Each structure stands twice: as C-alpha cells, then as structure tokens.
Amino acid sequence: MPFTEVSLPSSPPAMVTTPVVKIAVSPSILTLRFPLKPLPIPSGAGVFRRPSPLRLRRIRSTAVAAWLQDSGATVAVLAGAYSLVLSFDFLTKRNLIEQNLSRKLVHVLSGVLFMSSWPIFSSTTGARYFAAIVPLINCLRLVAYGLGLFTNEGLIKSVTREGKREELLRGPLCYVLVLLVCTLFFWRQSPIGIVSLAMMSGGDGFADIVGRRFGTLKLPYNKRKSWIGSISMFTFGFLFSIG
Ligand SMILES: C/C(=C\COP(=O)(O)O)CCC[C@H](C)CCC[C@H](C)CCCC(C)C
Ligand SMILES: Nc1ccn([C@@H]2O[C@H](COP(=O)(O)OP(=O)(O)O)[C@@H](O)[C@H]2O)c(=O)n1
C-alpha cells in the first residue's frame, strides 16, 4: 500500500524535501506514515442507533425535571424582585429610609441578588431563557408605569430620584435592560456578564452610597465625584464580581 512518509528529525529542521516533510522535534526522530486511502471503519463505530424506550423515558423525564426546576426558579425570582421593591416602598413611605438611599440599595440588591439566584436554575442550555424572563417582565413593568399606562407610586418612590414616573424610563430601564442582555448573552459561562453586573450594581451603587456621604475630596477633573466614591466603585465592584 503506498504511503506518504513524514519523518521528524531530532536535529534542527533540515530543508523540506518532498514527499518527506522534516519538522524539528526533540528528542528523537518519529516517522509517521499516512496511508493514502481511508482506514477501514470498524463495524458499528459512529452508526446511529435509536435509543431504547427506557432511555427515551429517561431523556424525557430529565427534560421535564429541568423545565419544572427552571419554571419554579423563574417564579421565585420574580417574586423576589417584586418583594424587594415592595420592601423599600414600605421603608420610604414611612420615612424609615431616605429616597436616594432606597434607590441605591435597590440598585445594588437587584443586580447582586439576581446574579445570586442564577445557580438555582438548571444546567440545561435553556435555563438562561427562563432566567431572562425576570428582567424582561421588569422591563415591561417599568415601561408600562413610566408611560403612565398604570400607576405604582411605591415603585416610583423607591427607585426614582424625584418621584416622577418618567424617571423609570431612564436609569432603572437601562439597568434592567443590561441585566437582560447579560443574562441572554453571557449567563453563567462568561465572566464578562458577571463582572459587568457586579460593577453596575455593586460598584456604581456603593460609589453613590459612600461618595455622597464621605466624598469631600473631589476628583480634579470632575467636581461632582470624589476619590472615595471612585475607589468604592472599583472595590465593591471587584468584591461582588469575585463573590
Ligand atoms: C433603582 C435601579 C436603577 C437606578 O439606576 P440609577 O437611577 O441609579 O442610574 C434598579 C431598578 C431595579 C428594578 C426596579 C427591579 C429589577 C429587578 C431585577 C430584574 C430582578 C431582581 C431579582 C432579585 C431576586 C431581587
Ligand atoms: N465616583 C463617585 C460617584 C458618585 N459619587 C457621589 O454619588 C453621587 C451620585 O453619583 P452618581 O453618578 O452615581 O449619580 P447618579 O447619576 O447615578 O444619580 C454624586 O453626586 C456624588 O456625591 C462620588 O462621590 N464619587
């Protein structure tokens, strides 16, 4: 049977001569032979066989279990999102917490708690789409209330600066859209989404909370921002991203 011979010398690469190609490797010469015609495929290798009924039942039950797990996780996280806003609505209505601090705590907790909920979803490829339902519904919710289609004074009071419904269509809506995009395109597989959400929720949130209270030393190029606020942004963003 004719072969194409490939020999690998241990010495520095010699001139390539056809049909033998010399490639430098150490420590010894290897001779590889490539048969010119395809190797005989052993019988049964790579031949598709229909799964047995028992195996089909197992596949179906695993898929149903994952679907139930993801559905339950989605409902639980949606309930968590609603409860979070309701809790801060309760606190701000009774003046137990100032509005700005309420907004920033919702800002921090929404992203951090949402990422923390990701492990309760299944390991199937469809899990991210179930998880994405949560920010999607909250996006629709913010648009509906921001456009005045419905009224929710508690939501407006706990997540806006001045208590105007139009504000829902700016910071909060952008924030939840970022949650949606990171869930769909990065999910648990890529650190890009996790680091981005950690910086957006934990970092930016604490930059405001710390900077507004202790930020006397302002940045030279931006008198609205302070050194302690910027340091808090990176410190808490980093801590939440590795957390
Ligand atoms: C207040 C928020 C953003 C404000 O940004 P900025 O004005 O400071 O620029 C965040 C708004 C959050 C939203 C109302 C609720 C989002 C819930 C989230 C999708 C899911 C959280 C689930 C978790 C289990 C609580
Ligand atoms: N790097 C930073 C960021 C915010 N801050 C403080 O936090 C307040 C809100 O900053 P921000 O840019 O997060 O404000 P928003 O535009 O998010 O409402 C600022 O007015 C500063 O008092 C800071 O001192 N240093």
PDB file of C-alpha atoms and ligand atoms in Angstrom:
ATOM      1  CA  MET A   1       0.000   0.000   0.000  1.00  0.00           C
ATOM      2  CA  PRO A   2       1.652   3.339  -0.982  1.00  0.00           C
ATOM      3  CA  PHE A   3       2.311   5.734   1.928  1.00  0.00           C
ATOM      4  CA  THR A   4       3.218   9.394   2.279  1.00  0.00           C
ATOM      5  CA  GLU A   5       6.102   9.320   4.668  1.00  0.00           C
ATOM      6  CA  VAL A   6       6.584  12.097   7.223  1.00  0.00           C
ATOM      7  CA  SER A   7       9.805  11.915   9.256  1.00  0.00           C
ATOM      8  CA  LEU A   8      10.534  14.229  12.187  1.00  0.00           C
ATOM      9  CA  PRO A   9      14.307  14.672  12.783  1.00  0.00           C
ATOM     10  CA  SER A  10      15.717  15.459  16.249  1.00  0.00           C
ATOM     11  CA  SER A  11      18.282  17.790  14.662  1.00  0.00           C
ATOM     12  CA  PRO A  12      17.399  21.382  13.641  1.00  0.00           C
ATOM     13  CA  PRO A  13      14.910  21.402  10.774  1.00  0.00           C
ATOM     14  CA  ALA A  14      16.536  20.365   7.573  1.00  0.00           C
ATOM     15  CA  MET A  15      15.422  21.561   4.152  1.00  0.00           C
ATOM     16  CA  VAL A  16      11.937  20.333   3.442  1.00  0.00           C
ATOM     17  CA  THR A  17      12.168  17.680   0.787  1.00  0.00           C
ATOM     18  CA  THR A  18       9.115  16.233  -0.873  1.00  0.00           C
ATOM     19  CA  PRO A  19       7.425  13.926  -0.229  1.00  0.00           C
ATOM     20  CA  VAL A  20       9.110  13.759   3.194  1.00  0.00           C
ATOM     21  CA  VAL A  21       8.478  16.794   5.346  1.00  0.00           C
ATOM     22  CA  LYS A  22      11.034  17.291   8.166  1.00  0.00           C
ATOM     23  CA  ILE A  23       9.769  19.141  11.251  1.00  0.00           C
ATOM     24  CA  ALA A  24      12.026  19.815  14.276  1.00  0.00           C
ATOM     25  CA  VAL A  25      11.039  17.947  17.408  1.00  0.00           C
ATOM     26  CA  SER A  26      13.123  16.530  20.208  1.00  0.00           C
ATOM     27  CA  PRO A  27      14.413  14.211  21.320  1.00  0.00           C
ATOM     28  CA  SER A  28      14.097  11.623  18.647  1.00  0.00           C
ATOM     29  CA  ILE A  29      13.030  11.119  15.069  1.00  0.00           C
ATOM     30  CA  LEU A  30       9.463   9.995  14.686  1.00  0.00           C
ATOM     31  CA  THR A  31       8.265   8.506  11.467  1.00  0.00           C
ATOM     32  CA  LEU A  32       4.603   8.904  10.777  1.00  0.00           C
ATOM     33  CA  ARG A  33       3.046   7.098   7.851  1.00  0.00           C
ATOM     34  CA  PHE A  34      -0.185   8.397   6.307  1.00  0.00           C
ATOM     35  CA  PRO A  35      -1.935   5.775   4.211  1.00  0.00           C
ATOM     36  CA  LEU A  36      -3.205   7.295   1.005  1.00  0.00           C
ATOM     37  CA  LYS A  37      -6.576   5.568   1.282  1.00  0.00           C
ATOM     38  CA  PRO A  38      -9.004   5.824   4.245  1.00  0.00           C
ATOM     39  CA  LEU A  39      -8.580   3.374   7.099  1.00  0.00           C
ATOM     40  CA  PRO A  40     -11.297   0.659   7.272  1.00  0.00           C
ATOM     41  CA  ILE A  41     -14.006   1.798   9.739  1.00  0.00           C
ATOM     42  CA  PRO A  42     -14.706  -0.890  12.367  1.00  0.00           C
ATOM     43  CA  SER A  43     -18.289  -2.162  12.116  1.00  0.00           C
ATOM     44  CA  GLY A  44     -20.700  -0.286  14.436  1.00  0.00           C
ATOM     45  CA  ALA A  45     -18.457   2.724  15.055  1.00  0.00           C
ATOM     46  CA  GLY A  46     -20.395   6.006  14.637  1.00  0.00           C
ATOM     47  CA  VAL A  47     -23.507   4.189  13.448  1.00  0.00           C
ATOM     48  CA  PHE A  48     -26.641   5.911  14.875  1.00  0.00           C
ATOM     49  CA  ARG A  49     -28.861   3.582  16.882  1.00  0.00           C
ATOM     50  CA  ARG A  50     -32.392   4.646  18.056  1.00  0.00           C
ATOM     51  CA  PRO A  51     -32.376   4.960  21.885  1.00  0.00           C
ATOM     52  CA  SER A  52     -34.226   2.230  23.729  1.00  0.00           C
ATOM     53  CA  PRO A  53     -37.715   3.067  25.150  1.00  0.00           C
ATOM     54  CA  LEU A  54     -36.208   3.083  28.655  1.00  0.00           C
ATOM     55  CA  ARG A  55     -33.530   5.560  27.583  1.00  0.00           C
ATOM     56  CA  LEU A  56     -36.144   7.695  25.816  1.00  0.00           C
ATOM     57  CA  ARG A  57     -38.193   7.773  29.030  1.00  0.00           C
ATOM     58  CA  ARG A  58     -35.111   8.840  30.988  1.00  0.00           C
ATOM     59  CA  ILE A  59     -34.379  11.628  28.469  1.00  0.00           C
ATOM     60  CA  ARG A  60     -37.959  12.878  28.673  1.00  0.00           C
ATOM     61  CA  SER A  61     -38.057  12.791  32.495  1.00  0.00           C
ATOM     62  CA  THR A  62     -34.763  14.720  32.691  1.00  0.00           C
ATOM     63  CA  ALA A  63     -36.110  17.370  30.322  1.00  0.00           C
ATOM     64  CA  VAL A  64     -39.363  17.673  32.292  1.00  0.00           C
ATOM     65  CA  ALA A  65     -37.423  17.919  35.574  1.00  0.00           C
ATOM     66  CA  ALA A  66     -35.246  20.716  34.166  1.00  0.00           C
ATOM     67  CA  TRP A  67     -38.335  22.521  32.824  1.00  0.00           C
ATOM     68  CA  LEU A  68     -40.061  22.323  36.229  1.00  0.00           C
ATOM     69  CA  GLN A  69     -36.883  23.478  38.015  1.00  0.00           C
ATOM     70  CA  ASP A  70     -36.429  26.483  35.718  1.00  0.00           C
ATOM     71  CA  SER A  71     -40.113  27.420  35.866  1.00  0.00           C
ATOM     72  CA  GLY A  72     -40.075  27.307  39.655  1.00  0.00           C
ATOM     73  CA  ALA A  73     -36.859  29.301  39.812  1.00  0.00           C
ATOM     74  CA  THR A  74     -38.329  31.956  37.492  1.00  0.00           C
ATOM     75  CA  VAL A  75     -41.446  32.348  39.620  1.00  0.00           C
ATOM     76  CA  ALA A  76     -39.367  32.525  42.804  1.00  0.00           C
ATOM     77  CA  VAL A  77     -37.014  35.189  41.416  1.00  0.00           C
ATOM     78  CA  LEU A  78     -39.916  37.222  40.037  1.00  0.00           C
ATOM     79  CA  ALA A  79     -41.495  37.111  43.479  1.00  0.00           C
ATOM     80  CA  GLY A  80     -38.146  38.192  44.937  1.00  0.00           C
ATOM     81  CA  ALA A  81     -37.949  41.165  42.588  1.00  0.00           C
ATOM     82  CA  TYR A  82     -41.489  42.255  43.450  1.00  0.00           C
ATOM     83  CA  SER A  83     -40.817  41.817  47.194  1.00  0.00           C
ATOM     84  CA  LEU A  84     -37.577  43.789  47.018  1.00  0.00           C
ATOM     85  CA  VAL A  85     -39.286  46.846  45.559  1.00  0.00           C
ATOM     86  CA  LEU A  86     -42.268  46.419  47.894  1.00  0.00           C
ATOM     87  CA  SER A  87     -39.931  46.325  50.936  1.00  0.00           C
ATOM     88  CA  PHE A  88     -38.233  49.589  50.017  1.00  0.00           C
ATOM     89  CA  ASP A  89     -41.602  51.113  49.151  1.00  0.00           C
ATOM     90  CA  PHE A  90     -42.676  50.256  52.713  1.00  0.00           C
ATOM     91  CA  LEU A  91     -39.499  51.824  54.183  1.00  0.00           C
ATOM     92  CA  THR A  92     -39.644  55.034  52.120  1.00  0.00           C
ATOM     93  CA  LYS A  93     -43.385  55.549  52.639  1.00  0.00           C
ATOM     94  CA  ARG A  94     -42.832  55.522  56.399  1.00  0.00           C
ATOM     95  CA  ASN A  95     -39.737  57.716  56.031  1.00  0.00           C
ATOM     96  CA  LEU A  96     -37.622  54.990  57.625  1.00  0.00           C
ATOM     97  CA  ILE A  97     -35.115  55.423  54.812  1.00  0.00           C
ATOM     98  CA  GLU A  98     -34.405  58.401  52.551  1.00  0.00           C
ATOM     99  CA  GLN A  99     -35.397  58.093  48.915  1.00  0.00           C
ATOM    100  CA  ASN A 100     -31.890  58.327  47.456  1.00  0.00           C
ATOM    101  CA  LEU A 101     -30.566  55.608  49.747  1.00  0.00           C
ATOM    102  CA  SER A 102     -33.596  53.460  48.911  1.00  0.00           C
ATOM    103  CA  ARG A 103     -32.925  53.847  45.199  1.00  0.00           C
ATOM    104  CA  LYS A 104     -29.292  52.937  45.562  1.00  0.00           C
ATOM    105  CA  LEU A 105     -29.964  49.945  47.796  1.00  0.00           C
ATOM    106  CA  VAL A 106     -32.479  48.660  45.235  1.00  0.00           C
ATOM    107  CA  HIS A 107     -29.810  49.401  42.621  1.00  0.00           C
ATOM    108  CA  VAL A 108     -27.233  47.286  44.494  1.00  0.00           C
ATOM    109  CA  LEU A 109     -29.500  44.471  45.658  1.00  0.00           C
ATOM    110  CA  SER A 110     -31.340  43.945  42.346  1.00  0.00           C
ATOM    111  CA  GLY A 111     -28.257  43.032  40.363  1.00  0.00           C
ATOM    112  CA  VAL A 112     -26.417  41.212  43.131  1.00  0.00           C
ATOM    113  CA  LEU A 113     -29.424  39.137  44.231  1.00  0.00           C
ATOM    114  CA  PHE A 114     -30.386  38.407  40.635  1.00  0.00           C
ATOM    115  CA  MET A 115     -26.901  37.031  39.900  1.00  0.00           C
ATOM    116  CA  SER A 116     -27.013  35.118  43.189  1.00  0.00           C
ATOM    117  CA  SER A 117     -30.199  33.410  42.001  1.00  0.00           C
ATOM    118  CA  TRP A 118     -28.578  32.016  38.849  1.00  0.00           C
ATOM    119  CA  PRO A 119     -27.365  28.743  40.477  1.00  0.00           C
ATOM    120  CA  ILE A 120     -30.968  27.705  41.282  1.00  0.00           C
ATOM    121  CA  PHE A 121     -31.669  27.391  37.566  1.00  0.00           C
ATOM    122  CA  SER A 122     -30.927  24.096  35.838  1.00  0.00           C
ATOM    123  CA  SER A 123     -27.758  23.347  33.909  1.00  0.00           C
ATOM    124  CA  THR A 124     -29.633  22.971  30.615  1.00  0.00           C
ATOM    125  CA  THR A 125     -28.961  25.359  27.719  1.00  0.00           C
ATOM    126  CA  GLY A 126     -32.498  26.741  28.034  1.00  0.00           C
ATOM    127  CA  ALA A 127     -32.058  27.859  31.656  1.00  0.00           C
ATOM    128  CA  ARG A 128     -30.794  31.317  30.687  1.00  0.00           C
ATOM    129  CA  TYR A 129     -34.007  31.986  28.765  1.00  0.00           C
ATOM    130  CA  PHE A 130     -36.076  31.192  31.825  1.00  0.00           C
ATOM    131  CA  ALA A 131     -33.864  33.485  33.917  1.00  0.00           C
ATOM    132  CA  ALA A 132     -34.160  36.230  31.274  1.00  0.00           C
ATOM    133  CA  ILE A 133     -37.940  36.276  31.805  1.00  0.00           C
ATOM    134  CA  VAL A 134     -37.347  38.113  35.109  1.00  0.00           C
ATOM    135  CA  PRO A 135     -35.591  41.227  33.707  1.00  0.00           C
ATOM    136  CA  LEU A 136     -37.868  41.090  30.649  1.00  0.00           C
ATOM    137  CA  ILE A 137     -41.029  41.326  32.744  1.00  0.00           C
ATOM    138  CA  ASN A 138     -39.449  44.088  34.838  1.00  0.00           C
ATOM    139  CA  CYS A 139     -38.556  45.975  31.661  1.00  0.00           C
ATOM    140  CA  LEU A 140     -42.175  45.791  30.525  1.00  0.00           C
ATOM    141  CA  ARG A 141     -43.265  46.804  34.008  1.00  0.00           C
ATOM    142  CA  LEU A 142     -41.006  49.885  34.027  1.00  0.00           C
ATOM    143  CA  VAL A 143     -42.171  50.904  30.532  1.00  0.00           C
ATOM    144  CA  ALA A 144     -45.847  50.499  31.452  1.00  0.00           C
ATOM    145  CA  TYR A 145     -45.512  52.561  34.649  1.00  0.00           C
ATOM    146  CA  GLY A 146     -43.064  55.017  33.068  1.00  0.00           C
ATOM    147  CA  LEU A 147     -45.527  55.763  30.252  1.00  0.00           C
ATOM    148  CA  GLY A 148     -48.353  56.115  32.759  1.00  0.00           C
ATOM    149  CA  LEU A 149     -50.328  53.156  31.419  1.00  0.00           C
ATOM    150  CA  PHE A 150     -50.616  52.042  35.033  1.00  0.00           C
ATOM    151  CA  THR A 151     -49.747  53.691  38.352  1.00  0.00           C
ATOM    152  CA  ASN A 152     -47.452  52.351  41.052  1.00  0.00           C
ATOM    153  CA  GLU A 153     -46.442  55.097  43.442  1.00  0.00           C
ATOM    154  CA  GLY A 154     -44.434  52.663  45.583  1.00  0.00           C
ATOM    155  CA  LEU A 155     -42.230  51.618  42.678  1.00  0.00           C
ATOM    156  CA  ILE A 156     -41.748  55.217  41.585  1.00  0.00           C
ATOM    157  CA  LYS A 157     -40.888  56.357  45.113  1.00  0.00           C
ATOM    158  CA  SER A 158     -38.380  53.554  45.754  1.00  0.00           C
ATOM    159  CA  VAL A 159     -36.408  53.715  42.515  1.00  0.00           C
ATOM    160  CA  THR A 160     -36.519  57.336  41.272  1.00  0.00           C
ATOM    161  CA  ARG A 161     -34.665  60.497  42.307  1.00  0.00           C
ATOM    162  CA  GLU A 162     -37.574  62.942  42.309  1.00  0.00           C
ATOM    163  CA  GLY A 163     -40.608  60.661  42.318  1.00  0.00           C
ATOM    164  CA  LYS A 164     -41.537  61.285  38.669  1.00  0.00           C
ATOM    165  CA  ARG A 165     -42.808  58.293  36.679  1.00  0.00           C
ATOM    166  CA  GLU A 166     -40.819  59.334  33.563  1.00  0.00           C
ATOM    167  CA  GLU A 167     -37.614  58.633  35.500  1.00  0.00           C
ATOM    168  CA  LEU A 168     -38.447  54.923  35.323  1.00  0.00           C
ATOM    169  CA  LEU A 169     -37.662  55.069  31.592  1.00  0.00           C
ATOM    170  CA  ARG A 170     -34.089  56.240  32.209  1.00  0.00           C
ATOM    171  CA  GLY A 171     -31.731  54.729  34.823  1.00  0.00           C
ATOM    172  CA  PRO A 172     -33.960  51.882  36.008  1.00  0.00           C
ATOM    173  CA  LEU A 173     -34.950  50.786  32.494  1.00  0.00           C
ATOM    174  CA  CYS A 174     -31.345  50.883  31.239  1.00  0.00           C
ATOM    175  CA  TYR A 175     -30.264  48.958  34.319  1.00  0.00           C
ATOM    176  CA  VAL A 176     -32.788  46.166  33.760  1.00  0.00           C
ATOM    177  CA  LEU A 177     -32.011  46.034  30.028  1.00  0.00           C
ATOM    178  CA  VAL A 178     -28.348  45.406  30.918  1.00  0.00           C
ATOM    179  CA  LEU A 179     -29.481  42.599  33.222  1.00  0.00           C
ATOM    180  CA  LEU A 180     -31.466  41.126  30.331  1.00  0.00           C
ATOM    181  CA  VAL A 181     -28.596  41.349  27.833  1.00  0.00           C
ATOM    182  CA  CYS A 182     -26.027  39.888  30.244  1.00  0.00           C
ATOM    183  CA  THR A 183     -28.364  37.015  31.097  1.00  0.00           C
ATOM    184  CA  LEU A 184     -29.022  36.162  27.462  1.00  0.00           C
ATOM    185  CA  PHE A 185     -25.542  36.622  26.011  1.00  0.00           C
ATOM    186  CA  PHE A 186     -23.165  35.838  28.894  1.00  0.00           C
ATOM    187  CA  TRP A 187     -25.113  33.906  31.593  1.00  0.00           C
ATOM    188  CA  ARG A 188     -23.026  31.795  33.974  1.00  0.00           C
ATOM    189  CA  GLN A 189     -20.492  30.741  31.361  1.00  0.00           C
ATOM    190  CA  SER A 190     -18.742  34.044  30.793  1.00  0.00           C
ATOM    191  CA  PRO A 191     -17.142  36.286  33.438  1.00  0.00           C
ATOM    192  CA  ILE A 192     -17.943  39.279  31.200  1.00  0.00           C
ATOM    193  CA  GLY A 193     -21.591  39.361  32.275  1.00  0.00           C
ATOM    194  CA  ILE A 194     -20.862  38.701  35.933  1.00  0.00           C
ATOM    195  CA  VAL A 195     -18.136  41.374  36.163  1.00  0.00           C
ATOM    196  CA  SER A 196     -20.297  43.871  34.238  1.00  0.00           C
ATOM    197  CA  LEU A 197     -23.287  43.333  36.512  1.00  0.00           C
ATOM    198  CA  ALA A 198     -21.085  43.435  39.625  1.00  0.00           C
ATOM    199  CA  MET A 199     -19.638  46.803  38.560  1.00  0.00           C
ATOM    200  CA  MET A 200     -23.047  48.159  37.551  1.00  0.00           C
ATOM    201  CA  SER A 201     -24.920  47.054  40.660  1.00  0.00           C
ATOM    202  CA  GLY A 202     -22.372  46.720  43.467  1.00  0.00           C
ATOM    203  CA  GLY A 203     -19.756  49.178  42.202  1.00  0.00           C
ATOM    204  CA  ASP A 204     -21.941  52.038  40.974  1.00  0.00           C
ATOM    205  CA  GLY A 205     -24.355  51.587  43.860  1.00  0.00           C
ATOM    206  CA  PHE A 206     -21.712  51.877  46.570  1.00  0.00           C
ATOM    207  CA  ALA A 207     -19.929  54.705  44.723  1.00  0.00           C
ATOM    208  CA  ASP A 208     -23.054  56.760  45.344  1.00  0.00           C
ATOM    209  CA  ILE A 209     -23.731  55.498  48.879  1.00  0.00           C
ATOM    210  CA  VAL A 210     -20.147  56.053  50.070  1.00  0.00           C
ATOM    211  CA  GLY A 211     -19.273  59.035  47.883  1.00  0.00           C
ATOM    212  CA  ARG A 212     -22.393  61.015  48.787  1.00  0.00           C
ATOM    213  CA  ARG A 213     -21.632  60.649  52.498  1.00  0.00           C
ATOM    214  CA  PHE A 214     -17.858  60.770  52.718  1.00  0.00           C
ATOM    215  CA  GLY A 215     -16.781  62.254  49.385  1.00  0.00           C
ATOM    216  CA  THR A 216     -15.198  65.550  50.494  1.00  0.00           C
ATOM    217  CA  LEU A 217     -12.023  65.154  48.408  1.00  0.00           C
ATOM    218  CA  LYS A 218     -13.269  65.656  44.839  1.00  0.00           C
ATOM    219  CA  LEU A 219     -11.702  64.390  41.631  1.00  0.00           C
ATOM    220  CA  PRO A 220      -9.631  67.063  39.804  1.00  0.00           C
ATOM    221  CA  TYR A 221     -11.482  66.516  36.525  1.00  0.00           C
ATOM    222  CA  ASN A 222     -14.996  66.057  37.915  1.00  0.00           C
ATOM    223  CA  LYS A 223     -16.076  68.068  40.941  1.00  0.00           C
ATOM    224  CA  ARG A 224     -19.306  66.012  41.270  1.00  0.00           C
ATOM    225  CA  LYS A 225     -17.320  62.871  42.008  1.00  0.00           C
ATOM    226  CA  SER A 226     -14.928  62.072  44.829  1.00  0.00           C
ATOM    227  CA  TRP A 227     -11.895  59.875  45.283  1.00  0.00           C
ATOM    228  CA  ILE A 228     -13.588  57.778  47.957  1.00  0.00           C
ATOM    229  CA  GLY A 229     -16.599  57.281  45.701  1.00  0.00           C
ATOM    230  CA  SER A 230     -14.455  56.126  42.785  1.00  0.00           C
ATOM    231  CA  ILE A 231     -12.370  53.853  44.984  1.00  0.00           C
ATOM    232  CA  SER A 232     -15.611  52.390  46.370  1.00  0.00           C
ATOM    233  CA  MET A 233     -16.820  51.796  42.836  1.00  0.00           C
ATOM    234  CA  PHE A 234     -13.877  49.588  41.971  1.00  0.00           C
ATOM    235  CA  THR A 235     -13.526  47.987  45.403  1.00  0.00           C
ATOM    236  CA  PHE A 236     -17.149  46.875  45.725  1.00  0.00           C
ATOM    237  CA  GLY A 237     -17.398  46.077  42.038  1.00  0.00           C
ATOM    238  CA  PHE A 238     -14.377  43.799  42.374  1.00  0.00           C
ATOM    239  CA  LEU A 239     -15.635  42.181  45.579  1.00  0.00           C
ATOM    240  CA  PHE A 240     -19.069  41.483  44.134  1.00  0.00           C
ATOM    241  CA  SER A 241     -17.564  40.083  40.929  1.00  0.00           C
ATOM    242  CA  ILE A 242     -15.430  37.530  42.788  1.00  0.00           C
ATOM    243  CA  GLY A 243     -18.122  36.839  45.387  1.00  0.00           C
TER     244      GLY A 243
HETATM  245  C1  LIG B   1     -33.046  51.655  41.025  1.00  0.00           C
HETATM  246  C2  LIG B   1     -32.442  50.950  39.873  1.00  0.00           C
HETATM  247  C3  LIG B   1     -31.729  51.596  38.974  1.00  0.00           C
HETATM  248  C4  LIG B   1     -31.497  53.052  39.102  1.00  0.00           C
HETATM  249  O1  LIG B   1     -30.374  53.400  38.379  1.00  0.00           O
HETATM  250  P1  LIG B   1     -29.820  54.878  38.568  1.00  0.00           P
HETATM  251  O2  LIG B   1     -31.024  55.770  38.631  1.00  0.00           O
HETATM  252  O3  LIG B   1     -29.069  54.869  39.841  1.00  0.00           O
HETATM  253  O4  LIG B   1     -28.980  55.129  37.379  1.00  0.00           O
HETATM  254  C5  LIG B   1     -32.676  49.492  39.706  1.00  0.00           C
HETATM  255  C6  LIG B   1     -34.136  49.221  39.293  1.00  0.00           C
HETATM  256  C7  LIG B   1     -34.478  47.785  39.631  1.00  0.00           C
HETATM  257  C8  LIG B   1     -35.842  47.349  39.096  1.00  0.00           C
HETATM  258  C9  LIG B   1     -36.940  48.247  39.539  1.00  0.00           C
HETATM  259  C10 LIG B   1     -36.129  45.943  39.573  1.00  0.00           C
HETATM  260  C11 LIG B   1     -35.171  44.961  38.885  1.00  0.00           C
HETATM  261  C12 LIG B   1     -35.396  43.547  39.430  1.00  0.00           C
HETATM  262  C13 LIG B   1     -34.420  42.566  38.789  1.00  0.00           C
HETATM  263  C14 LIG B   1     -34.665  42.430  37.313  1.00  0.00           C
HETATM  264  C15 LIG B   1     -34.556  41.184  39.429  1.00  0.00           C
HETATM  265  C16 LIG B   1     -34.121  41.175  40.880  1.00  0.00           C
HETATM  266  C17 LIG B   1     -34.336  39.787  41.458  1.00  0.00           C
HETATM  267  C18 LIG B   1     -33.780  39.629  42.864  1.00  0.00           C
HETATM  268  C19 LIG B   1     -34.031  38.227  43.375  1.00  0.00           C
HETATM  269  C20 LIG B   1     -34.324  40.672  43.825  1.00  0.00           C
HETATM  270  N1  LIG B   2     -17.143  58.293  41.889  1.00  0.00           N
HETATM  271  C1  LIG B   2     -18.206  58.835  42.566  1.00  0.00           C
HETATM  272  C2  LIG B   2     -19.534  58.547  42.207  1.00  0.00           C
HETATM  273  C3  LIG B   2     -20.569  59.135  42.917  1.00  0.00           C
HETATM  274  N2  LIG B   2     -20.282  59.966  43.952  1.00  0.00           N
HETATM  275  C4  LIG B   2     -21.346  60.593  44.763  1.00  0.00           C
HETATM  276  O1  LIG B   2     -22.590  59.962  44.458  1.00  0.00           O
HETATM  277  C5  LIG B   2     -23.493  60.921  43.917  1.00  0.00           C
HETATM  278  C6  LIG B   2     -24.275  60.262  42.821  1.00  0.00           C
HETATM  279  O2  LIG B   2     -23.352  59.895  41.792  1.00  0.00           O
HETATM  280  P1  LIG B   2     -23.855  59.070  40.539  1.00  0.00           P
HETATM  281  O3  LIG B   2     -23.074  59.425  39.336  1.00  0.00           O
HETATM  282  O4  LIG B   2     -23.911  57.623  40.883  1.00  0.00           O
HETATM  283  O5  LIG B   2     -25.297  59.643  40.427  1.00  0.00           O
HETATM  284  P2  LIG B   2     -26.408  59.121  39.510  1.00  0.00           P
HETATM  285  O6  LIG B   2     -26.179  59.841  38.218  1.00  0.00           O
HETATM  286  O7  LIG B   2     -26.215  57.620  39.394  1.00  0.00           O
HETATM  287  O8  LIG B   2     -27.596  59.521  40.286  1.00  0.00           O
HETATM  288  C7  LIG B   2     -22.618  62.054  43.391  1.00  0.00           C
HETATM  289  O9  LIG B   2     -23.345  63.259  43.337  1.00  0.00           O
HETATM  290  C8  LIG B   2     -21.507  62.067  44.408  1.00  0.00           C
HETATM  291  O10 LIG B   2     -21.929  62.747  45.573  1.00  0.00           O
HETATM  292  C9  LIG B   2     -18.960  60.234  44.328  1.00  0.00           C
HETATM  293  O11 LIG B   2     -18.734  60.992  45.269  1.00  0.00           O
HETATM  294  N3  LIG B   2     -17.943  59.662  43.609  1.00  0.00           N
END
